[in-house]
Amino acid sequence: MIAFAVFFIFSLLFYLVLTAGSGNIVFWAPEELFFGVLFAAITALLAKRLFQAMGIKPTARMLSPKRWLIFLVYAAGPFFYAMILANIDVACRVITGKIKPGIVKISPGMKTDFSTTMLANSITLTPGTLSVDVDKKGNLYIHWIFVKDKQPSVADICGSFPKWVRRIAE
Amino acid sequence: MMEIVVYALLAIGLFFQAMGAIALHRFPDVYTRMHGTTKCTTLGSIFMCSGVVVYGAVLAFSGEAQYAILSVHSLVAALFLLLTNPAGAHAIARAAHRSGVMPKLAVVDRLQEAKKDDF
């Protein structure tokens, strides 16, 4: 029931954001509101069944506003900075053609699937690294475009990211 | 003034998109190409979207309220690009390695070693 409510609220909010400005009831036309509720209910029902079939248990962990605040600080600060560096890095490598690729393994030791996903996504968008695969123990296999060390530590690949991701998602 | 900011944002976005396209052409194999395409297209699209956001916001504040919706939609588009692009890149890279495409010029391939001793 909680899963259904969360999915319903988020899908409805998303629909309302996309259709804002269509009419006179605050910002929305009556038919948009009607179909918004209808489609949000259908989406929530499908998503709930999908999550049940995959055996994912809903948690209330991400509902705390403190985590969202840290997430925003992380996204606007260290993450965005690393992304700009990553692009300049790729641009340099495109021009000079200086590459030494390889796939390395790191063990960040994240506790949940969600935090592993978030770390892998962050790694993909930061300088020189691209996550290729993950095994059952949560080890990440990273394609590194310029291998400096065949046995890198977690900090070599992703700097302070695990610390941030732990604070946000665990 | 607004035009200069919008043009600057579009130009930066275009520069990164172009770098992504050149990377796709120049790098030797699928993994290195994914580097270029994910990083550059994500940041390039974000800069282009923020150009539209600025354009819509300035018009909205100068009295044409219907343009605010343009800003909101671009912001949502940028957010979802940021969330879905790395996931897509990961899916492509993983599928490539599973179907036996080995990284060219690789000095080390831990994933292949892990697969050999029963992944």
PDB file of N, CA, C and O in Angstrom, chain A residues 99-163:
ATOM      1  N   ILE A  99      45.621   7.317 -25.264  1.00  0.00           N
ATOM      2  CA  ILE A  99      44.813   6.430 -24.423  1.00  0.00           C
ATOM      3  C   ILE A  99      45.582   5.180 -24.055  1.00  0.00           C
ATOM      4  O   ILE A  99      46.504   4.768 -24.760  1.00  0.00           O
ATOM      5  N   LYS A 100      45.197   4.576 -22.936  1.00  0.00           N
ATOM      6  CA  LYS A 100      45.814   3.347 -22.444  1.00  0.00           C
ATOM      7  C   LYS A 100      44.723   2.602 -21.678  1.00  0.00           C
ATOM      8  O   LYS A 100      44.712   2.585 -20.459  1.00  0.00           O
ATOM      9  N   PRO A 101      43.738   2.045 -22.404  1.00  0.00           N
ATOM     10  CA  PRO A 101      42.529   1.561 -21.726  1.00  0.00           C
ATOM     11  C   PRO A 101      42.708   0.212 -21.051  1.00  0.00           C
ATOM     12  O   PRO A 101      43.675  -0.516 -21.322  1.00  0.00           O
ATOM     13  N   GLY A 102      41.760  -0.113 -20.200  1.00  0.00           N
ATOM     14  CA  GLY A 102      41.763  -1.393 -19.517  1.00  0.00           C
ATOM     15  C   GLY A 102      40.557  -1.480 -18.603  1.00  0.00           C
ATOM     16  O   GLY A 102      39.951  -0.457 -18.276  1.00  0.00           O
ATOM     17  N   ILE A 103      40.188  -2.710 -18.221  1.00  0.00           N
ATOM     18  CA  ILE A 103      39.066  -2.871 -17.299  1.00  0.00           C
ATOM     19  C   ILE A 103      39.616  -3.275 -15.946  1.00  0.00           C
ATOM     20  O   ILE A 103      40.311  -4.289 -15.838  1.00  0.00           O
ATOM     21  N   VAL A 104      39.359  -2.472 -14.924  1.00  0.00           N
ATOM     22  CA  VAL A 104      39.861  -2.750 -13.584  1.00  0.00           C
ATOM     23  C   VAL A 104      38.689  -3.041 -12.663  1.00  0.00           C
ATOM     24  O   VAL A 104      37.542  -2.800 -12.991  1.00  0.00           O
ATOM     25  N   LYS A 105      39.039  -3.609 -11.500  1.00  0.00           N
ATOM     26  CA  LYS A 105      37.999  -4.008 -10.556  1.00  0.00           C
ATOM     27  C   LYS A 105      38.157  -3.208  -9.269  1.00  0.00           C
ATOM     28  O   LYS A 105      39.272  -3.065  -8.780  1.00  0.00           O
ATOM     29  N   ILE A 106      37.060  -2.670  -8.740  1.00  0.00           N
ATOM     30  CA  ILE A 106      37.127  -2.042  -7.419  1.00  0.00           C
ATOM     31  C   ILE A 106      36.031  -2.629  -6.537  1.00  0.00           C
ATOM     32  O   ILE A 106      35.009  -3.094  -7.030  1.00  0.00           O
ATOM     33  N   SER A 107      36.266  -2.600  -5.228  1.00  0.00           N
ATOM     34  CA  SER A 107      35.273  -3.096  -4.264  1.00  0.00           C
ATOM     35  C   SER A 107      34.844  -1.956  -3.365  1.00  0.00           C
ATOM     36  O   SER A 107      35.420  -1.753  -2.315  1.00  0.00           O
ATOM     37  N   PRO A 108      33.851  -1.170  -3.789  1.00  0.00           N
ATOM     38  CA  PRO A 108      33.459  -0.023  -2.963  1.00  0.00           C
ATOM     39  C   PRO A 108      32.729  -0.426  -1.692  1.00  0.00           C
ATOM     40  O   PRO A 108      32.649   0.371  -0.763  1.00  0.00           O
ATOM     41  N   GLY A 109      32.181  -1.648  -1.628  1.00  0.00           N
ATOM     42  CA  GLY A 109      31.528  -2.114  -0.401  1.00  0.00           C
ATOM     43  C   GLY A 109      30.262  -1.368  -0.051  1.00  0.00           C
ATOM     44  O   GLY A 109      30.030  -1.052   1.118  1.00  0.00           O
ATOM     45  N   MET A 110      29.427  -1.079  -1.066  1.00  0.00           N
ATOM     46  CA  MET A 110      28.142  -0.427  -0.785  1.00  0.00           C
ATOM     47  C   MET A 110      27.162  -1.462  -0.231  1.00  0.00           C
ATOM     48  O   MET A 110      27.201  -2.632  -0.609  1.00  0.00           O
ATOM     49  N   LYS A 111      26.267  -0.996   0.637  1.00  0.00           N
ATOM     50  CA  LYS A 111      25.397  -1.961   1.315  1.00  0.00           C
ATOM     51  C   LYS A 111      24.114  -2.261   0.546  1.00  0.00           C
ATOM     52  O   LYS A 111      23.578  -3.348   0.640  1.00  0.00           O
ATOM     53  N   THR A 112      23.584  -1.297  -0.213  1.00  0.00           N
ATOM     54  CA  THR A 112      22.308  -1.531  -0.884  1.00  0.00           C
ATOM     55  C   THR A 112      22.475  -1.447  -2.407  1.00  0.00           C
ATOM     56  O   THR A 112      23.444  -0.890  -2.906  1.00  0.00           O
ATOM     57  N   ASP A 113      21.480  -2.023  -3.122  1.00  0.00           N
ATOM     58  CA  ASP A 113      21.476  -1.943  -4.583  1.00  0.00           C
ATOM     59  C   ASP A 113      21.410  -0.500  -5.042  1.00  0.00           C
ATOM     60  O   ASP A 113      22.059  -0.110  -6.012  1.00  0.00           O
ATOM     61  N   PHE A 114      20.595   0.275  -4.337  1.00  0.00           N
ATOM     62  CA  PHE A 114      20.387   1.664  -4.757  1.00  0.00           C
ATOM     63  C   PHE A 114      21.687   2.459  -4.702  1.00  0.00           C
ATOM     64  O   PHE A 114      22.009   3.207  -5.629  1.00  0.00           O
ATOM     65  N   SER A 115      22.457   2.287  -3.619  1.00  0.00           N
ATOM     66  CA  SER A 115      23.696   3.064  -3.514  1.00  0.00           C
ATOM     67  C   SER A 115      24.720   2.581  -4.538  1.00  0.00           C
ATOM     68  O   SER A 115      25.472   3.387  -5.088  1.00  0.00           O
ATOM     69  N   THR A 116      24.735   1.254  -4.828  1.00  0.00           N
ATOM     70  CA  THR A 116      25.648   0.763  -5.865  1.00  0.00           C
ATOM     71  C   THR A 116      25.302   1.378  -7.218  1.00  0.00           C
ATOM     72  O   THR A 116      26.181   1.808  -7.962  1.00  0.00           O
ATOM     73  N   THR A 117      23.995   1.429  -7.527  1.00  0.00           N
ATOM     74  CA  THR A 117      23.558   2.035  -8.786  1.00  0.00           C
ATOM     75  C   THR A 117      23.996   3.478  -8.882  1.00  0.00           C
ATOM     76  O   THR A 117      24.518   3.933  -9.907  1.00  0.00           O
ATOM     77  N   MET A 118      23.784   4.192  -7.781  1.00  0.00           N
ATOM     78  CA  MET A 118      24.108   5.611  -7.791  1.00  0.00           C
ATOM     79  C   MET A 118      25.604   5.830  -7.974  1.00  0.00           C
ATOM     80  O   MET A 118      26.033   6.694  -8.749  1.00  0.00           O
ATOM     81  N   LEU A 119      26.416   5.016  -7.289  1.00  0.00           N
ATOM     82  CA  LEU A 119      27.867   5.146  -7.431  1.00  0.00           C
ATOM     83  C   LEU A 119      28.295   4.805  -8.856  1.00  0.00           C
ATOM     84  O   LEU A 119      29.113   5.517  -9.451  1.00  0.00           O
ATOM     85  N   ALA A 120      27.705   3.738  -9.435  1.00  0.00           N
ATOM     86  CA  ALA A 120      28.085   3.343 -10.794  1.00  0.00           C
ATOM     87  C   ALA A 120      27.727   4.443 -11.785  1.00  0.00           C
ATOM     88  O   ALA A 120      28.509   4.755 -12.692  1.00  0.00           O
ATOM     89  N   ASN A 121      26.559   5.052 -11.613  1.00  0.00           N
ATOM     90  CA  ASN A 121      26.167   6.151 -12.503  1.00  0.00           C
ATOM     91  C   ASN A 121      27.095   7.345 -12.352  1.00  0.00           C
ATOM     92  O   ASN A 121      27.470   7.966 -13.342  1.00  0.00           O
ATOM     93  N   SER A 122      27.471   7.667 -11.101  1.00  0.00           N
ATOM     94  CA  SER A 122      28.394   8.779 -10.883  1.00  0.00           C
ATOM     95  C   SER A 122      29.730   8.496 -11.542  1.00  0.00           C
ATOM     96  O   SER A 122      30.317   9.375 -12.178  1.00  0.00           O
ATOM     97  N   ILE A 123      30.211   7.246 -11.413  1.00  0.00           N
ATOM     98  CA  ILE A 123      31.510   6.883 -11.989  1.00  0.00           C
ATOM     99  C   ILE A 123      31.487   7.041 -13.499  1.00  0.00           C
ATOM    100  O   ILE A 123      32.440   7.532 -14.100  1.00  0.00           O
ATOM    101  N   THR A 124      30.358   6.652 -14.129  1.00  0.00           N
ATOM    102  CA  THR A 124      30.283   6.747 -15.584  1.00  0.00           C
ATOM    103  C   THR A 124      30.444   8.183 -16.074  1.00  0.00           C
ATOM    104  O   THR A 124      31.039   8.414 -17.118  1.00  0.00           O
ATOM    105  N   LEU A 125      29.939   9.143 -15.306  1.00  0.00           N
ATOM    106  CA  LEU A 125      29.988  10.521 -15.789  1.00  0.00           C
ATOM    107  C   LEU A 125      31.227  11.289 -15.344  1.00  0.00           C
ATOM    108  O   LEU A 125      31.346  12.469 -15.606  1.00  0.00           O
ATOM    109  N   THR A 126      32.169  10.633 -14.665  1.00  0.00           N
ATOM    110  CA  THR A 126      33.337  11.360 -14.163  1.00  0.00           C
ATOM    111  C   THR A 126      34.601  10.957 -14.907  1.00  0.00           C
ATOM    112  O   THR A 126      34.588   9.971 -15.621  1.00  0.00           O
ATOM    113  N   PRO A 127      35.717  11.708 -14.754  1.00  0.00           N
ATOM    114  CA  PRO A 127      36.839  11.599 -15.688  1.00  0.00           C
ATOM    115  C   PRO A 127      37.368  10.201 -15.942  1.00  0.00           C
ATOM    116  O   PRO A 127      37.766   9.504 -15.013  1.00  0.00           O
ATOM    117  N   GLY A 128      37.379   9.799 -17.217  1.00  0.00           N
ATOM    118  CA  GLY A 128      38.111   8.622 -17.647  1.00  0.00           C
ATOM    119  C   GLY A 128      37.565   7.269 -17.259  1.00  0.00           C
ATOM    120  O   GLY A 128      38.222   6.275 -17.510  1.00  0.00           O
ATOM    121  N   THR A 129      36.404   7.212 -16.618  1.00  0.00           N
ATOM    122  CA  THR A 129      35.918   5.921 -16.142  1.00  0.00           C
ATOM    123  C   THR A 129      34.510   5.642 -16.646  1.00  0.00           C
ATOM    124  O   THR A 129      33.716   6.556 -16.865  1.00  0.00           O
ATOM    125  N   LEU A 130      34.212   4.343 -16.845  1.00  0.00           N
ATOM    126  CA  LEU A 130      32.907   3.929 -17.338  1.00  0.00           C
ATOM    127  C   LEU A 130      32.587   2.585 -16.697  1.00  0.00           C
ATOM    128  O   LEU A 130      33.352   1.637 -16.849  1.00  0.00           O
ATOM    129  N   SER A 131      31.492   2.489 -15.957  1.00  0.00           N
ATOM    130  CA  SER A 131      31.211   1.202 -15.309  1.00  0.00           C
ATOM    131  C   SER A 131      30.654   0.220 -16.326  1.00  0.00           C
ATOM    132  O   SER A 131      29.738   0.547 -17.071  1.00  0.00           O
ATOM    133  N   VAL A 132      31.246  -0.981 -16.356  1.00  0.00           N
ATOM    134  CA  VAL A 132      30.849  -1.983 -17.348  1.00  0.00           C
ATOM    135  C   VAL A 132      29.971  -3.048 -16.721  1.00  0.00           C
ATOM    136  O   VAL A 132      28.942  -3.408 -17.263  1.00  0.00           O
ATOM    137  N   ASP A 133      30.367  -3.562 -15.550  1.00  0.00           N
ATOM    138  CA  ASP A 133      29.592  -4.656 -14.979  1.00  0.00           C
ATOM    139  C   ASP A 133      29.695  -4.622 -13.461  1.00  0.00           C
ATOM    140  O   ASP A 133      30.561  -3.951 -12.901  1.00  0.00           O
ATOM    141  N   VAL A 134      28.779  -5.348 -12.834  1.00  0.00           N
ATOM    142  CA  VAL A 134      28.784  -5.443 -11.378  1.00  0.00           C
ATOM    143  C   VAL A 134      28.520  -6.903 -11.033  1.00  0.00           C
ATOM    144  O   VAL A 134      27.757  -7.566 -11.726  1.00  0.00           O
ATOM    145  N   ASP A 135      29.217  -7.435 -10.024  1.00  0.00           N
ATOM    146  CA  ASP A 135      28.937  -8.827  -9.666  1.00  0.00           C
ATOM    147  C   ASP A 135      28.090  -8.878  -8.398  1.00  0.00           C
ATOM    148  O   ASP A 135      27.682  -7.857  -7.865  1.00  0.00           O
ATOM    149  N   LYS A 136      27.821 -10.100  -7.948  1.00  0.00           N
ATOM    150  CA  LYS A 136      26.845 -10.250  -6.853  1.00  0.00           C
ATOM    151  C   LYS A 136      27.350  -9.680  -5.540  1.00  0.00           C
ATOM    152  O   LYS A 136      26.575  -9.348  -4.659  1.00  0.00           O
ATOM    153  N   LYS A 137      28.699  -9.569  -5.387  1.00  0.00           N
ATOM    154  CA  LYS A 137      29.215  -9.036  -4.128  1.00  0.00           C
ATOM    155  C   LYS A 137      29.273  -7.512  -4.128  1.00  0.00           C
ATOM    156  O   LYS A 137      29.737  -6.906  -3.177  1.00  0.00           O
ATOM    157  N   GLY A 138      28.855  -6.877  -5.228  1.00  0.00           N
ATOM    158  CA  GLY A 138      28.893  -5.427  -5.298  1.00  0.00           C
ATOM    159  C   GLY A 138      30.207  -4.869  -5.790  1.00  0.00           C
ATOM    160  O   GLY A 138      30.448  -3.664  -5.697  1.00  0.00           O
ATOM    161  N   ASN A 139      31.093  -5.748  -6.335  1.00  0.00           N
ATOM    162  CA  ASN A 139      32.322  -5.239  -6.956  1.00  0.00           C
ATOM    163  C   ASN A 139      31.986  -4.645  -8.313  1.00  0.00           C
ATOM    164  O   ASN A 139      31.194  -5.223  -9.061  1.00  0.00           O
ATOM    165  N   LEU A 140      32.598  -3.512  -8.619  1.00  0.00           N
ATOM    166  CA  LEU A 140      32.334  -2.871  -9.903  1.00  0.00           C
ATOM    167  C   LEU A 140      33.504  -3.119 -10.841  1.00  0.00           C
ATOM    168  O   LEU A 140      34.663  -3.088 -10.426  1.00  0.00           O
ATOM    169  N   TYR A 141      33.191  -3.386 -12.115  1.00  0.00           N
ATOM    170  CA  TYR A 141      34.218  -3.506 -13.146  1.00  0.00           C
ATOM    171  C   TYR A 141      34.175  -2.228 -13.975  1.00  0.00           C
ATOM    172  O   TYR A 141      33.150  -1.907 -14.565  1.00  0.00           O
ATOM    173  N   ILE A 142      35.300  -1.503 -13.953  1.00  0.00           N
ATOM    174  CA  ILE A 142      35.334  -0.168 -14.523  1.00  0.00           C
ATOM    175  C   ILE A 142      36.246  -0.157 -15.742  1.00  0.00           C
ATOM    176  O   ILE A 142      37.392  -0.603 -15.654  1.00  0.00           O
ATOM    177  N   HIS A 143      35.740   0.356 -16.857  1.00  0.00           N
ATOM    178  CA  HIS A 143      36.620   0.601 -17.997  1.00  0.00           C
ATOM    179  C   HIS A 143      37.290   1.938 -17.782  1.00  0.00           C
ATOM    180  O   HIS A 143      36.621   2.969 -17.691  1.00  0.00           O
ATOM    181  N   TRP A 144      38.637   1.893 -17.676  1.00  0.00           N
ATOM    182  CA  TRP A 144      39.399   3.100 -17.359  1.00  0.00           C
ATOM    183  C   TRP A 144      40.180   3.468 -18.612  1.00  0.00           C
ATOM    184  O   TRP A 144      40.884   2.622 -19.171  1.00  0.00           O
ATOM    185  N   ILE A 145      40.062   4.697 -19.064  1.00  0.00           N
ATOM    186  CA  ILE A 145      40.631   5.041 -20.365  1.00  0.00           C
ATOM    187  C   ILE A 145      42.138   5.262 -20.278  1.00  0.00           C
ATOM    188  O   ILE A 145      42.834   5.161 -21.279  1.00  0.00           O
ATOM    189  N   PHE A 146      42.646   5.542 -19.082  1.00  0.00           N
ATOM    190  CA  PHE A 146      44.094   5.683 -18.936  1.00  0.00           C
ATOM    191  C   PHE A 146      44.514   4.990 -17.646  1.00  0.00           C
ATOM    192  O   PHE A 146      44.473   5.590 -16.570  1.00  0.00           O
ATOM    193  N   VAL A 147      44.899   3.714 -17.767  1.00  0.00           N
ATOM    194  CA  VAL A 147      45.188   2.907 -16.576  1.00  0.00           C
ATOM    195  C   VAL A 147      46.515   3.331 -15.969  1.00  0.00           C
ATOM    196  O   VAL A 147      47.559   3.184 -16.588  1.00  0.00           O
ATOM    197  N   LYS A 148      46.446   3.874 -14.730  1.00  0.00           N
ATOM    198  CA  LYS A 148      47.680   4.258 -14.049  1.00  0.00           C
ATOM    199  C   LYS A 148      48.150   3.135 -13.149  1.00  0.00           C
ATOM    200  O   LYS A 148      49.320   3.050 -12.816  1.00  0.00           O
ATOM    201  N   ASP A 149      47.225   2.280 -12.731  1.00  0.00           N
ATOM    202  CA  ASP A 149      47.512   1.287 -11.715  1.00  0.00           C
ATOM    203  C   ASP A 149      46.587   0.099 -11.969  1.00  0.00           C
ATOM    204  O   ASP A 149      45.383   0.274 -12.082  1.00  0.00           O
ATOM    205  N   LYS A 150      47.164  -1.118 -12.094  1.00  0.00           N
ATOM    206  CA  LYS A 150      46.303  -2.257 -12.420  1.00  0.00           C
ATOM    207  C   LYS A 150      45.487  -2.743 -11.222  1.00  0.00           C
ATOM    208  O   LYS A 150      44.564  -3.511 -11.372  1.00  0.00           O
ATOM    209  N   GLN A 151      45.904  -2.353 -10.006  1.00  0.00           N
ATOM    210  CA  GLN A 151      45.118  -2.686  -8.812  1.00  0.00           C
ATOM    211  C   GLN A 151      44.722  -1.394  -8.112  1.00  0.00           C
ATOM    212  O   GLN A 151      45.232  -1.082  -7.043  1.00  0.00           O
ATOM    213  N   PRO A 152      43.810  -0.621  -8.699  1.00  0.00           N
ATOM    214  CA  PRO A 152      43.540   0.691  -8.102  1.00  0.00           C
ATOM    215  C   PRO A 152      42.728   0.576  -6.815  1.00  0.00           C
ATOM    216  O   PRO A 152      41.985  -0.387  -6.628  1.00  0.00           O
ATOM    217  N   SER A 153      42.898   1.561  -5.938  1.00  0.00           N
ATOM    218  CA  SER A 153      42.037   1.626  -4.760  1.00  0.00           C
ATOM    219  C   SER A 153      40.755   2.353  -5.174  1.00  0.00           C
ATOM    220  O   SER A 153      40.664   2.917  -6.257  1.00  0.00           O
ATOM    221  N   VAL A 154      39.753   2.312  -4.299  1.00  0.00           N
ATOM    222  CA  VAL A 154      38.478   2.958  -4.611  1.00  0.00           C
ATOM    223  C   VAL A 154      38.692   4.455  -4.829  1.00  0.00           C
ATOM    224  O   VAL A 154      38.104   5.062  -5.725  1.00  0.00           O
ATOM    225  N   ALA A 155      39.571   5.052  -4.016  1.00  0.00           N
ATOM    226  CA  ALA A 155      39.796   6.495  -4.112  1.00  0.00           C
ATOM    227  C   ALA A 155      40.462   6.888  -5.434  1.00  0.00           C
ATOM    228  O   ALA A 155      40.230   7.988  -5.936  1.00  0.00           O
ATOM    229  N   ASP A 156      41.259   5.981  -6.029  1.00  0.00           N
ATOM    230  CA  ASP A 156      41.888   6.288  -7.316  1.00  0.00           C
ATOM    231  C   ASP A 156      40.822   6.518  -8.392  1.00  0.00           C
ATOM    232  O   ASP A 156      40.979   7.356  -9.279  1.00  0.00           O
ATOM    233  N   ILE A 157      39.763   5.702  -8.352  1.00  0.00           N
ATOM    234  CA  ILE A 157      38.743   5.750  -9.399  1.00  0.00           C
ATOM    235  C   ILE A 157      37.725   6.848  -9.136  1.00  0.00           C
ATOM    236  O   ILE A 157      37.405   7.641 -10.015  1.00  0.00           O
ATOM    237  N   CYS A 158      37.180   6.889  -7.917  1.00  0.00           N
ATOM    238  CA  CYS A 158      36.032   7.776  -7.732  1.00  0.00           C
ATOM    239  C   CYS A 158      36.205   8.790  -6.612  1.00  0.00           C
ATOM    240  O   CYS A 158      35.213   9.399  -6.192  1.00  0.00           O
ATOM    241  N   GLY A 159      37.432   9.018  -6.120  1.00  0.00           N
ATOM    242  CA  GLY A 159      37.661  10.099  -5.176  1.00  0.00           C
ATOM    243  C   GLY A 159      36.780  10.020  -3.942  1.00  0.00           C
ATOM    244  O   GLY A 159      36.737   9.002  -3.268  1.00  0.00           O
ATOM    245  N   SER A 160      36.046  11.100  -3.676  1.00  0.00           N
ATOM    246  CA  SER A 160      35.249  11.165  -2.457  1.00  0.00           C
ATOM    247  C   SER A 160      33.810  10.702  -2.679  1.00  0.00           C
ATOM    248  O   SER A 160      32.979  10.842  -1.788  1.00  0.00           O
ATOM    249  N   PHE A 161      33.489  10.180  -3.875  1.00  0.00           N
ATOM    250  CA  PHE A 161      32.094   9.836  -4.166  1.00  0.00           C
ATOM    251  C   PHE A 161      31.472   8.804  -3.220  1.00  0.00           C
ATOM    252  O   PHE A 161      30.333   9.003  -2.796  1.00  0.00           O
ATOM    253  N   PRO A 162      32.177   7.700  -2.874  1.00  0.00           N
ATOM    254  CA  PRO A 162      31.537   6.724  -1.995  1.00  0.00           C
ATOM    255  C   PRO A 162      31.060   7.345  -0.685  1.00  0.00           C
ATOM    256  O   PRO A 162      29.980   7.016  -0.185  1.00  0.00           O
ATOM    257  N   LYS A 163      31.850   8.300  -0.164  1.00  0.00           N
ATOM    258  CA  LYS A 163      31.471   8.967   1.080  1.00  0.00           C
ATOM    259  C   LYS A 163      30.141   9.701   0.909  1.00  0.00           C
ATOM    260  O   LYS A 163      29.222   9.571   1.722  1.00  0.00           O
TER     261      LYS A 163
END
